[in-house]
Short mmCIF file of C-alpha atoms and ligand atoms in Angstrom, two decimals:
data_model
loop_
_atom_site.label_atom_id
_atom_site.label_comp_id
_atom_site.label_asym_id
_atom_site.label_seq_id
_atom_site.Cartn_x
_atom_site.Cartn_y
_atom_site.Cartn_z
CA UNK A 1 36.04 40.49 -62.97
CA UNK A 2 39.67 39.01 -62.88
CA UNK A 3 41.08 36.88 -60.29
CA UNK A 4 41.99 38.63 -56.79
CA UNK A 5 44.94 37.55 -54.29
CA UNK A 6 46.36 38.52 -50.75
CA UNK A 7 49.66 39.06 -50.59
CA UNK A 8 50.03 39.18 -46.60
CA UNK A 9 52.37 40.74 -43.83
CA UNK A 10 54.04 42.34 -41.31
CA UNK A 11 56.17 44.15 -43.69
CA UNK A 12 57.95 45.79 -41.02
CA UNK A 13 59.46 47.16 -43.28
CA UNK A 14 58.70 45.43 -46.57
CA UNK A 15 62.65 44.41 -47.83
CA UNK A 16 63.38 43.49 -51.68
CA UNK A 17 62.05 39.98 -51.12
CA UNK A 18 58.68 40.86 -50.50
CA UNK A 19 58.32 43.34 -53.73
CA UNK A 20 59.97 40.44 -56.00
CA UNK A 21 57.18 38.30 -54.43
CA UNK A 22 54.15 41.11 -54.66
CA UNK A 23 55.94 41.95 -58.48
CA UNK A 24 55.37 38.20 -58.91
CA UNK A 25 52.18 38.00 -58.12
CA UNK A 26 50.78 40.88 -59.88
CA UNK A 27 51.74 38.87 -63.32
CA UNK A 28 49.93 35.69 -62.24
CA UNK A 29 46.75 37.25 -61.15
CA UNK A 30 44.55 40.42 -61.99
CA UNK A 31 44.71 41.90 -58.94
CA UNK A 32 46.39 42.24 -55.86
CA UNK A 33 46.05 43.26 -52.46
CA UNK A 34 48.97 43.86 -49.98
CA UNK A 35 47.21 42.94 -46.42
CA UNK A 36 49.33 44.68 -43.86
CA UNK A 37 48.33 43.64 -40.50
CA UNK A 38 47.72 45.81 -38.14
CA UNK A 39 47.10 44.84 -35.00
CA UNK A 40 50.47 42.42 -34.39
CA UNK A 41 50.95 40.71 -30.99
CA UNK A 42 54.97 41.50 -31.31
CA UNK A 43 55.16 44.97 -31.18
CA UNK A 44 56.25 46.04 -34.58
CA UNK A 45 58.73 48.14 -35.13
CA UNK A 46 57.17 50.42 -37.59
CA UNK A 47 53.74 51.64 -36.97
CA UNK A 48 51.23 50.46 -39.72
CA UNK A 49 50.91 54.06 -41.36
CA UNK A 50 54.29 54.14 -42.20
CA UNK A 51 54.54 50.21 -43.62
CA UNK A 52 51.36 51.15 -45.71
CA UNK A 53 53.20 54.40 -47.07
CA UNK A 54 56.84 52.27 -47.93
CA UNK A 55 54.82 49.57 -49.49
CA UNK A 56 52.61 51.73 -51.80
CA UNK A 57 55.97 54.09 -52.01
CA UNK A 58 58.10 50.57 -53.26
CA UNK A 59 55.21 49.47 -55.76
CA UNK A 60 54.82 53.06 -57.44
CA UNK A 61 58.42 53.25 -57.97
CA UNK A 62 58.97 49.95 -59.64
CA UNK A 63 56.04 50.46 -61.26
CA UNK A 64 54.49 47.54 -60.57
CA UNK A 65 50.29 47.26 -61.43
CA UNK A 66 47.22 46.16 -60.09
CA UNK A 67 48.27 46.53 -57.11
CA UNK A 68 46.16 47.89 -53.67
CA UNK A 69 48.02 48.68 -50.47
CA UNK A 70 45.79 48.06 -47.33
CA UNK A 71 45.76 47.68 -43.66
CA UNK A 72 43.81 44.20 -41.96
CA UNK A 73 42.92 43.52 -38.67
CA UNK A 74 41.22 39.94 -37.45
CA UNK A 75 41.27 36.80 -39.25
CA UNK A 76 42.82 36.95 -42.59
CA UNK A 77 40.73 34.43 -43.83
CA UNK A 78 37.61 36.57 -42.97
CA UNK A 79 39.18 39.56 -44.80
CA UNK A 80 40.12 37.01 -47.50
CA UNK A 81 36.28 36.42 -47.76
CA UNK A 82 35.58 40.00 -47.47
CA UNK A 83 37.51 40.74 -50.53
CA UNK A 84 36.64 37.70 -52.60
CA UNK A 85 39.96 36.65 -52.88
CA UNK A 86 40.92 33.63 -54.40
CA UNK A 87 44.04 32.90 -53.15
CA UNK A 88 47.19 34.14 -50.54
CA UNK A 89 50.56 34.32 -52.07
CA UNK A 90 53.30 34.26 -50.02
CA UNK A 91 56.96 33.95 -50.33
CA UNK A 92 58.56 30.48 -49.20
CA UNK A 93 62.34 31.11 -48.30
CA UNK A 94 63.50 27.78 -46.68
CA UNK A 95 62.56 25.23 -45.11
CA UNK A 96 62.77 27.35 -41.84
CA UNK A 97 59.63 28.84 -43.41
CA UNK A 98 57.80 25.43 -43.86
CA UNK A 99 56.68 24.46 -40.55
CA UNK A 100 54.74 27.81 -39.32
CA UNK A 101 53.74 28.57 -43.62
CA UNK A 102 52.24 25.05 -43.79
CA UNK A 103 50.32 25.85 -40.16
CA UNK A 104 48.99 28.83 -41.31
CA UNK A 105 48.03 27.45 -44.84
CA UNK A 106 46.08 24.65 -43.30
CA UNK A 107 44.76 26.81 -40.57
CA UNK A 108 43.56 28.98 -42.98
CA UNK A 109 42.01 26.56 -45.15
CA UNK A 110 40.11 25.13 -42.34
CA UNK A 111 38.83 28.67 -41.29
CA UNK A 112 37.71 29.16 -45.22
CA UNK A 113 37.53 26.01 -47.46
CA UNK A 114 37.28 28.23 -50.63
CA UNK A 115 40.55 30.06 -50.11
CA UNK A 116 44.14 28.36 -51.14
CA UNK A 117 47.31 28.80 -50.20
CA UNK A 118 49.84 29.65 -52.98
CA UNK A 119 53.86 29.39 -52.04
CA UNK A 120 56.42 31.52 -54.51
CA UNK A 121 59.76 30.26 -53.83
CA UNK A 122 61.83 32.91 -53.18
CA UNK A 123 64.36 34.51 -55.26
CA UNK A 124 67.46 33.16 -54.76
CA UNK A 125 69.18 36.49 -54.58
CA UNK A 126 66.63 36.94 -51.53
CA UNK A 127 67.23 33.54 -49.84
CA UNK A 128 68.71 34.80 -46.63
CA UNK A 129 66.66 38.06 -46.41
CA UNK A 130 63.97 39.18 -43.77
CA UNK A 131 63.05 42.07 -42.25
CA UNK A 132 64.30 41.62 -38.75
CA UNK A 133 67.74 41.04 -40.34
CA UNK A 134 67.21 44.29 -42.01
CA UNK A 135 66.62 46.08 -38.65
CA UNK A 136 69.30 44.65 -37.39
CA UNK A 137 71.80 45.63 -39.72
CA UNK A 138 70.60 49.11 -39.77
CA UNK A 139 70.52 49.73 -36.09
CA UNK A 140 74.11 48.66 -35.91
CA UNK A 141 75.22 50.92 -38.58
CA UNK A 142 75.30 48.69 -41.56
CA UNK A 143 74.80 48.67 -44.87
CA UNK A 144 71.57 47.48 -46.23
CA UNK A 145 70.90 49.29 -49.42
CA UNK A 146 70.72 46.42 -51.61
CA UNK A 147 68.20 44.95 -48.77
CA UNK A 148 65.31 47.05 -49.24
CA UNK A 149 63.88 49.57 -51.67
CA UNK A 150 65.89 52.51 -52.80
CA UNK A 151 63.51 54.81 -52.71
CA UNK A 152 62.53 54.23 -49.27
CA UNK A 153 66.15 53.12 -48.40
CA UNK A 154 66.72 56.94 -46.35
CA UNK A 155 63.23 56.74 -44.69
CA UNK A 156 64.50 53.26 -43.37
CA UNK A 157 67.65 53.90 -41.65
CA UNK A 158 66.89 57.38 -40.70
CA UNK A 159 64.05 55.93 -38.24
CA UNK A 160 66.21 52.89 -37.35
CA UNK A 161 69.51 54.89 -36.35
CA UNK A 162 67.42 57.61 -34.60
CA UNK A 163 69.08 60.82 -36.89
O1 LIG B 1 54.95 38.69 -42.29
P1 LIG B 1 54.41 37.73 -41.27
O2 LIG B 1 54.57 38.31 -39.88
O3 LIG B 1 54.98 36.36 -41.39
O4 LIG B 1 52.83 37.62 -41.58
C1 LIG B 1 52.01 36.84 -40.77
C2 LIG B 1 50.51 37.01 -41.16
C3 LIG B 1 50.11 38.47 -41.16
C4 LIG B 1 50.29 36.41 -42.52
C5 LIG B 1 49.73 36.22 -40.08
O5 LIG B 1 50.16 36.62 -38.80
C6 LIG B 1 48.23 36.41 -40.16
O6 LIG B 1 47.58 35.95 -41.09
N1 LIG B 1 47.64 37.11 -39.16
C7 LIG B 1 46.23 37.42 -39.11
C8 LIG B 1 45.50 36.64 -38.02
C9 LIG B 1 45.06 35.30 -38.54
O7 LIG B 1 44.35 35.17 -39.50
N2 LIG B 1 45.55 34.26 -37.84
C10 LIG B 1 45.30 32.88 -38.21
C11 LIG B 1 46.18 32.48 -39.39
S1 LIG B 1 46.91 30.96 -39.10
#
């Protein structure tokens, strides 16, 4: 059995960033899971059916491998046990990112000793990007098509501009 990661999220929606990262990861590690969570305290935006379906929608189209699109609730480093995970990848824009990542790494690490914490930087074509930006833009009529997926581009604003 090869190695297994957690690629985790609120991928509300998932944006270009996040596939580079879960493309990323799938080429470092046998298999990997995208942990969508579920139950978020901010409500999101898009309910967790419809993140699951644009995730696995994203990865089929850019035919990306090894890869398993599921929804988490409770302590990711519980479900990280659960699924005998080795590691979470996660993206690292800037250092805007550090403070809460590095929380959350150590937090996690306390929580389960066995699991690490592995940072991607981001692409630098990505840099700026998140997915409250993307709503954002969207909702006020902008363009955002080299933002997220094409393929679930439509879905995206359709939902976002209400037609
Ligand atoms: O995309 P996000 O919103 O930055 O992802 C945050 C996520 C899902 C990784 C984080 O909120 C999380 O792990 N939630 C699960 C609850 C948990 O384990 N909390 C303690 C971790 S410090």
């Amino acid at each position: 059995m090869g190695r297994t990661v957690i690629c985790p999220g609120s991928f509300d929606p998932v944006t270009r960033g996040h596939l580079d990262i879960i493309d990323r990861a799938t080429k470092m590690f046998d298999h990997v899971i995208v942990a969508v969570l579920c139950n978020l305290s901010k409500k999101p935006t898009f309910t967790i059916e419809e993140r699951i379906d644009f995730i696995t929608r994203a990865v089929q189209s850019a035919e990306i491998k090894n890869v398993e699109v599921v929804g988490f609730e409770g302590l990711l480093a519980d479900y990280a046990r659960e699924r005998n995970a080795t590691a979470l990848v996660k993206g690292l824009r800037a250092v805007s990112d550090f403070e809460y990542e590095f929380q959350m790494a150590l937090t996690n690490k306390k929580l389960n000793p066995e699991l690490e914490t592995v940072f991607l930087t981001t692409n630098q074509q990505y840099m700026f990007l998140s997915s409250s930006i993307v709503k954002q833009i969207a909702s006020l009529g902008g363009d955002i098509s080299g933002f997220v997926p094409e393929c679930i581009h439509d879905d995206i604003c359709k939902r976002l501009t209400n037609k």
